[in-house]
JSON list of C-alpha atoms in Angstrom, two decimals:
[
{"chain": "B", "resi": 1, "resn": "MET", "atom": "CA", "xyz": [65.19, 11.55, -23.17]},
{"chain": "B", "resi": 2, "resn": "LEU", "atom": "CA", "xyz": [66.59, 9.51, -20.14]},
{"chain": "B", "resi": 3, "resn": "LEU", "atom": "CA", "xyz": [68.29, 12.12, -17.99]},
{"chain": "B", "resi": 4, "resn": "LEU", "atom": "CA", "xyz": [65.46, 14.67, -18.67]},
{"chain": "B", "resi": 5, "resn": "GLU", "atom": "CA", "xyz": [64.05, 11.43, -16.63]},
{"chain": "B", "resi": 6, "resn": "GLN", "atom": "CA", "xyz": [66.15, 11.36, -14.23]},
{"chain": "B", "resi": 7, "resn": "ASP", "atom": "CA", "xyz": [66.20, 14.90, -13.21]},
{"chain": "B", "resi": 8, "resn": "GLU", "atom": "CA", "xyz": [64.50, 16.86, -10.09]},
{"chain": "B", "resi": 9, "resn": "ARG", "atom": "CA", "xyz": [62.01, 19.02, -12.20]},
{"chain": "B", "resi": 10, "resn": "PHE", "atom": "CA", "xyz": [60.63, 15.78, -13.97]},
{"chain": "B", "resi": 11, "resn": "ASN", "atom": "CA", "xyz": [57.90, 13.06, -12.09]},
{"chain": "B", "resi": 12, "resn": "GLU", "atom": "CA", "xyz": [54.46, 11.55, -13.22]},
{"chain": "B", "resi": 13, "resn": "ARG", "atom": "CA", "xyz": [51.98, 14.74, -13.54]},
{"chain": "B", "resi": 14, "resn": "ILE", "atom": "CA", "xyz": [53.72, 16.01, -16.51]},
{"chain": "B", "resi": 15, "resn": "LYS", "atom": "CA", "xyz": [53.30, 12.98, -19.30]},
{"chain": "B", "resi": 16, "resn": "ILE", "atom": "CA", "xyz": [55.30, 13.12, -23.11]},
{"chain": "B", "resi": 17, "resn": "ILE", "atom": "CA", "xyz": [53.53, 12.52, -26.16]},
{"chain": "B", "resi": 18, "resn": "LYS", "atom": "CA", "xyz": [56.36, 12.10, -28.71]},
{"chain": "B", "resi": 19, "resn": "VAL", "atom": "CA", "xyz": [54.45, 11.56, -32.80]},
{"chain": "B", "resi": 20, "resn": "TYR", "atom": "CA", "xyz": [57.10, 11.19, -35.46]},
{"chain": "B", "resi": 21, "resn": "GLU", "atom": "CA", "xyz": [56.00, 10.84, -38.61]},
{"chain": "B", "resi": 22, "resn": "ASN", "atom": "CA", "xyz": [57.40, 7.80, -41.31]},
{"chain": "B", "resi": 23, "resn": "ASN", "atom": "CA", "xyz": [57.33, 9.40, -43.58]},
{"chain": "B", "resi": 24, "resn": "ILE", "atom": "CA", "xyz": [61.20, 12.02, -42.31]},
{"chain": "B", "resi": 25, "resn": "PRO", "atom": "CA", "xyz": [64.24, 12.29, -44.29]},
{"chain": "B", "resi": 26, "resn": "LYS", "atom": "CA", "xyz": [67.49, 11.62, -43.64]},
{"chain": "B", "resi": 27, "resn": "VAL", "atom": "CA", "xyz": [68.78, 15.62, -41.65]},
{"chain": "B", "resi": 28, "resn": "TYR", "atom": "CA", "xyz": [72.45, 15.88, -41.49]},
{"chain": "B", "resi": 29, "resn": "LEU", "atom": "CA", "xyz": [72.56, 17.54, -37.40]},
{"chain": "B", "resi": 30, "resn": "ASP", "atom": "CA", "xyz": [75.60, 17.86, -34.81]},
{"chain": "B", "resi": 31, "resn": "GLN", "atom": "CA", "xyz": [73.70, 15.23, -32.57]},
{"chain": "B", "resi": 32, "resn": "ASN", "atom": "CA", "xyz": [75.42, 17.36, -29.35]},
{"chain": "B", "resi": 33, "resn": "TRP", "atom": "CA", "xyz": [74.60, 20.52, -30.38]},
{"chain": "B", "resi": 34, "resn": "ILE", "atom": "CA", "xyz": [70.40, 19.55, -30.96]},
{"chain": "B", "resi": 35, "resn": "ARG", "atom": "CA", "xyz": [70.29, 17.65, -28.07]},
{"chain": "B", "resi": 36, "resn": "LYS", "atom": "CA", "xyz": [70.98, 20.63, -25.84]},
{"chain": "B", "resi": 37, "resn": "VAL", "atom": "CA", "xyz": [68.28, 21.97, -28.11]},
{"chain": "B", "resi": 38, "resn": "PHE", "atom": "CA", "xyz": [65.64, 19.81, -27.08]},
{"chain": "B", "resi": 39, "resn": "TRP", "atom": "CA", "xyz": [66.96, 19.83, -23.31]},
{"chain": "B", "resi": 40, "resn": "ASN", "atom": "CA", "xyz": [66.98, 23.29, -22.34]},
{"chain": "B", "resi": 41, "resn": "LEU", "atom": "CA", "xyz": [63.03, 22.73, -24.81]},
{"chain": "B", "resi": 42, "resn": "LEU", "atom": "CA", "xyz": [62.13, 20.79, -21.97]},
{"chain": "B", "resi": 43, "resn": "VAL", "atom": "CA", "xyz": [63.85, 21.49, -19.03]},
{"chain": "B", "resi": 44, "resn": "ASN", "atom": "CA", "xyz": [61.20, 24.41, -20.50]},
{"chain": "B", "resi": 45, "resn": "SER", "atom": "CA", "xyz": [58.17, 22.53, -20.58]},
{"chain": "B", "resi": 46, "resn": "ILE", "atom": "CA", "xyz": [58.67, 20.97, -17.47]},
{"chain": "B", "resi": 47, "resn": "ASP", "atom": "CA", "xyz": [59.65, 24.47, -15.47]},
{"chain": "B", "resi": 48, "resn": "ALA", "atom": "CA", "xyz": [56.04, 26.50, -16.91]},
{"chain": "B", "resi": 49, "resn": "MET", "atom": "CA", "xyz": [53.88, 23.19, -15.57]},
{"chain": "B", "resi": 50, "resn": "PRO", "atom": "CA", "xyz": [54.31, 23.31, -11.86]},
{"chain": "B", "resi": 51, "resn": "ARG", "atom": "CA", "xyz": [50.74, 21.11, -11.40]},
{"chain": "B", "resi": 52, "resn": "GLY", "atom": "CA", "xyz": [51.76, 18.63, -14.43]},
{"chain": "B", "resi": 53, "resn": "GLY", "atom": "CA", "xyz": [51.23, 18.56, -17.59]},
{"chain": "B", "resi": 54, "resn": "LYS", "atom": "CA", "xyz": [51.75, 16.59, -21.12]},
{"chain": "B", "resi": 55, "resn": "ILE", "atom": "CA", "xyz": [54.53, 17.68, -23.67]},
{"chain": "B", "resi": 56, "resn": "TYR", "atom": "CA", "xyz": [54.29, 17.50, -26.77]},
{"chain": "B", "resi": 57, "resn": "ILE", "atom": "CA", "xyz": [57.13, 16.45, -29.74]},
{"chain": "B", "resi": 58, "resn": "HIS", "atom": "CA", "xyz": [56.51, 16.47, -32.93]},
{"chain": "B", "resi": 59, "resn": "VAL", "atom": "CA", "xyz": [58.27, 15.59, -35.79]},
{"chain": "B", "resi": 60, "resn": "ARG", "atom": "CA", "xyz": [56.98, 15.78, -39.38]},
{"chain": "B", "resi": 61, "resn": "ARG", "atom": "CA", "xyz": [57.62, 16.87, -43.00]},
{"chain": "B", "resi": 62, "resn": "PRO", "atom": "CA", "xyz": [55.58, 20.18, -43.11]},
{"chain": "B", "resi": 63, "resn": "ASN", "atom": "CA", "xyz": [53.17, 18.86, -45.71]},
{"chain": "B", "resi": 64, "resn": "VAL", "atom": "CA", "xyz": [53.75, 22.05, -48.34]},
{"chain": "B", "resi": 65, "resn": "PRO", "atom": "CA", "xyz": [54.39, 21.78, -52.07]},
{"chain": "B", "resi": 66, "resn": "ASN", "atom": "CA", "xyz": [58.36, 21.58, -53.26]},
{"chain": "B", "resi": 67, "resn": "ASN", "atom": "CA", "xyz": [58.82, 20.70, -49.00]},
{"chain": "B", "resi": 68, "resn": "GLU", "atom": "CA", "xyz": [62.64, 20.47, -48.46]},
{"chain": "B", "resi": 69, "resn": "GLU", "atom": "CA", "xyz": [62.89, 20.85, -44.47]},
{"chain": "B", "resi": 70, "resn": "ILE", "atom": "CA", "xyz": [61.58, 18.97, -41.16]},
{"chain": "B", "resi": 71, "resn": "GLU", "atom": "CA", "xyz": [59.15, 20.11, -38.37]},
{"chain": "B", "resi": 72, "resn": "ILE", "atom": "CA", "xyz": [59.79, 19.14, -35.19]},
{"chain": "B", "resi": 73, "resn": "VAL", "atom": "CA", "xyz": [57.14, 21.18, -32.78]},
{"chain": "B", "resi": 74, "resn": "VAL", "atom": "CA", "xyz": [57.99, 20.67, -28.86]},
{"chain": "B", "resi": 75, "resn": "ALA", "atom": "CA", "xyz": [54.51, 22.21, -26.56]},
{"chain": "B", "resi": 76, "resn": "ASP", "atom": "CA", "xyz": [52.83, 22.57, -23.17]},
{"chain": "B", "resi": 77, "resn": "THR", "atom": "CA", "xyz": [50.71, 22.80, -22.35]},
{"chain": "B", "resi": 78, "resn": "GLY", "atom": "CA", "xyz": [51.71, 24.95, -19.04]},
{"chain": "B", "resi": 79, "resn": "GLU", "atom": "CA", "xyz": [51.10, 28.29, -18.06]},
{"chain": "B", "resi": 80, "resn": "GLY", "atom": "CA", "xyz": [52.56, 30.53, -21.35]},
{"chain": "B", "resi": 81, "resn": "ILE", "atom": "CA", "xyz": [54.90, 33.09, -21.83]},
{"chain": "B", "resi": 82, "resn": "PRO", "atom": "CA", "xyz": [52.63, 36.54, -21.49]},
{"chain": "B", "resi": 83, "resn": "PRO", "atom": "CA", "xyz": [53.26, 38.85, -24.42]},
{"chain": "B", "resi": 84, "resn": "GLU", "atom": "CA", "xyz": [55.22, 41.51, -22.37]},
{"chain": "B", "resi": 85, "resn": "ILE", "atom": "CA", "xyz": [57.78, 38.07, -21.86]},
{"chain": "B", "resi": 86, "resn": "MET", "atom": "CA", "xyz": [57.89, 36.48, -25.65]},
{"chain": "B", "resi": 87, "resn": "LYS", "atom": "CA", "xyz": [59.29, 39.60, -27.17]},
{"chain": "B", "resi": 88, "resn": "LYS", "atom": "CA", "xyz": [62.85, 39.35, -24.77]},
{"chain": "B", "resi": 89, "resn": "ILE", "atom": "CA", "xyz": [62.01, 35.51, -24.76]},
{"chain": "B", "resi": 90, "resn": "PHE", "atom": "CA", "xyz": [66.20, 34.64, -27.46]},
{"chain": "B", "resi": 91, "resn": "GLU", "atom": "CA", "xyz": [67.75, 37.28, -25.36]},
{"chain": "B", "resi": 92, "resn": "PRO", "atom": "CA", "xyz": [70.94, 36.57, -23.89]},
{"chain": "B", "resi": 93, "resn": "PHE", "atom": "CA", "xyz": [70.76, 36.12, -19.38]},
{"chain": "B", "resi": 94, "resn": "PHE", "atom": "CA", "xyz": [67.49, 37.12, -20.34]},
{"chain": "B", "resi": 95, "resn": "THR", "atom": "CA", "xyz": [65.00, 34.98, -17.59]},
{"chain": "B", "resi": 96, "resn": "THR", "atom": "CA", "xyz": [62.03, 34.67, -15.40]},
{"chain": "B", "resi": 97, "resn": "LYS", "atom": "CA", "xyz": [63.47, 32.42, -12.66]},
{"chain": "B", "resi": 98, "resn": "LYS", "atom": "CA", "xyz": [64.34, 33.38, -9.95]},
{"chain": "B", "resi": 99, "resn": "THR", "atom": "CA", "xyz": [67.29, 31.14, -9.29]},
{"chain": "B", "resi": 100, "resn": "LYS", "atom": "CA", "xyz": [67.51, 28.39, -11.41]},
{"chain": "B", "resi": 101, "resn": "GLY", "atom": "CA", "xyz": [67.88, 30.76, -14.55]},
{"chain": "B", "resi": 102, "resn": "THR", "atom": "CA", "xyz": [71.15, 31.50, -16.60]},
{"chain": "B", "resi": 103, "resn": "GLY", "atom": "CA", "xyz": [68.82, 33.25, -19.70]},
{"chain": "B", "resi": 104, "resn": "LEU", "atom": "CA", "xyz": [70.88, 31.71, -21.72]},
{"chain": "B", "resi": 105, "resn": "GLY", "atom": "CA", "xyz": [68.75, 27.91, -22.16]},
{"chain": "B", "resi": 106, "resn": "LEU", "atom": "CA", "xyz": [67.00, 30.61, -24.79]},
{"chain": "B", "resi": 107, "resn": "PRO", "atom": "CA", "xyz": [68.91, 32.08, -27.02]},
{"chain": "B", "resi": 108, "resn": "ILE", "atom": "CA", "xyz": [71.24, 28.82, -27.33]},
{"chain": "B", "resi": 109, "resn": "VAL", "atom": "CA", "xyz": [68.85, 27.03, -28.96]},
{"chain": "B", "resi": 110, "resn": "HIS", "atom": "CA", "xyz": [68.50, 30.18, -31.14]},
{"chain": "B", "resi": 111, "resn": "ARG", "atom": "CA", "xyz": [71.65, 29.75, -31.39]},
{"chain": "B", "resi": 112, "resn": "ILE", "atom": "CA", "xyz": [72.32, 26.22, -32.36]},
{"chain": "B", "resi": 113, "resn": "VAL", "atom": "CA", "xyz": [68.85, 26.31, -34.95]},
{"chain": "B", "resi": 114, "resn": "ASP", "atom": "CA", "xyz": [69.74, 28.79, -36.91]},
{"chain": "B", "resi": 115, "resn": "ASN", "atom": "CA", "xyz": [73.54, 26.97, -37.89]},
{"chain": "B", "resi": 116, "resn": "HIS", "atom": "CA", "xyz": [71.65, 24.11, -38.93]},
{"chain": "B", "resi": 117, "resn": "GLY", "atom": "CA", "xyz": [70.60, 26.83, -40.96]},
{"chain": "B", "resi": 118, "resn": "GLY", "atom": "CA", "xyz": [66.44, 26.31, -40.31]},
{"chain": "B", "resi": 119, "resn": "VAL", "atom": "CA", "xyz": [64.29, 28.80, -38.10]},
{"chain": "B", "resi": 120, "resn": "ILE", "atom": "CA", "xyz": [62.95, 28.21, -34.55]},
{"chain": "B", "resi": 121, "resn": "ASN", "atom": "CA", "xyz": [58.85, 30.25, -33.32]},
{"chain": "B", "resi": 122, "resn": "VAL", "atom": "CA", "xyz": [57.17, 30.50, -30.70]},
{"chain": "B", "resi": 123, "resn": "LYS", "atom": "CA", "xyz": [53.59, 30.53, -29.85]},
{"chain": "B", "resi": 124, "resn": "SER", "atom": "CA", "xyz": [51.77, 31.04, -26.79]},
{"chain": "B", "resi": 125, "resn": "GLU", "atom": "CA", "xyz": [48.58, 31.64, -25.39]},
{"chain": "B", "resi": 126, "resn": "ARG", "atom": "CA", "xyz": [48.27, 32.04, -21.18]},
{"chain": "B", "resi": 127, "resn": "ASN", "atom": "CA", "xyz": [47.18, 29.09, -19.45]},
{"chain": "B", "resi": 128, "resn": "LYS", "atom": "CA", "xyz": [47.36, 27.28, -21.56]},
{"chain": "B", "resi": 129, "resn": "GLY", "atom": "CA", "xyz": [50.07, 26.99, -23.25]},
{"chain": "B", "resi": 130, "resn": "THR", "atom": "CA", "xyz": [53.69, 27.24, -24.98]},
{"chain": "B", "resi": 131, "resn": "SER", "atom": "CA", "xyz": [54.79, 25.96, -28.46]},
{"chain": "B", "resi": 132, "resn": "PHE", "atom": "CA", "xyz": [57.81, 26.04, -30.56]},
{"chain": "B", "resi": 133, "resn": "THR", "atom": "CA", "xyz": [57.92, 25.55, -33.77]},
{"chain": "B", "resi": 134, "resn": "ILE", "atom": "CA", "xyz": [61.68, 24.65, -35.97]},
{"chain": "B", "resi": 135, "resn": "ARG", "atom": "CA", "xyz": [62.23, 23.40, -38.99]},
{"chain": "B", "resi": 136, "resn": "LEU", "atom": "CA", "xyz": [65.68, 22.75, -40.36]},
{"chain": "B", "resi": 137, "resn": "PRO", "atom": "CA", "xyz": [66.83, 21.70, -43.31]},
{"chain": "B", "resi": 138, "resn": "ILE", "atom": "CA", "xyz": [66.72, 18.42, -45.14]},
{"chain": "B", "resi": 139, "resn": "LYS", "atom": "CA", "xyz": [69.78, 18.44, -47.29]},
{"chain": "B", "resi": 140, "resn": "ASN", "atom": "CA", "xyz": [72.25, 20.91, -45.01]},
{"chain": "B", "resi": 141, "resn": "LYS", "atom": "CA", "xyz": [75.66, 19.19, -45.24]},
{"chain": "B", "resi": 142, "resn": "GLN", "atom": "CA", "xyz": [77.10, 22.19, -44.38]},
{"chain": "B", "resi": 143, "resn": "ILE", "atom": "CA", "xyz": [76.59, 22.53, -39.94]},
{"chain": "B", "resi": 144, "resn": "LYS", "atom": "CA", "xyz": [77.56, 26.23, -39.11]},
{"chain": "B", "resi": 145, "resn": "THR", "atom": "CA", "xyz": [80.24, 25.22, -36.16]},
{"chain": "B", "resi": 146, "resn": "VAL", "atom": "CA", "xyz": [78.57, 26.50, -33.38]},
{"chain": "B", "resi": 147, "resn": "LEU", "atom": "CA", "xyz": [79.63, 28.64, -30.61]},
{"chain": "B", "resi": 148, "resn": "VAL", "atom": "CA", "xyz": [77.79, 29.71, -28.14]}
]
């Protein structure tokens, strides 16, 4: 978070709200790669809110029977993603950022989550925001080598 707050895109009009529930068990993660997941999702959220807004980070254990995973939600109050673009966001080199995007951020996020045995889903509503929900297994002791 500290690096993000030093980024030129971050400003006082962006508020980050973090909610970490108490019942979160240990999860085996590659810390460096998971940091890249958060970085990419947070930078995309900031870019989607040029006039400011809120970013919510919620880490919880879903309340379902026999649940063996944690859920991380990164949501923003930004512009949202149009349906025609939503289909392409995890495709390598697809970008809507005219000058600064490589189109690799979200494909890398997808690959890292997959290599941790997890899944990522996205929901978006125009002019209301976007939320990325990541589910990661609790007992994943073998993380695949990440090749991106």
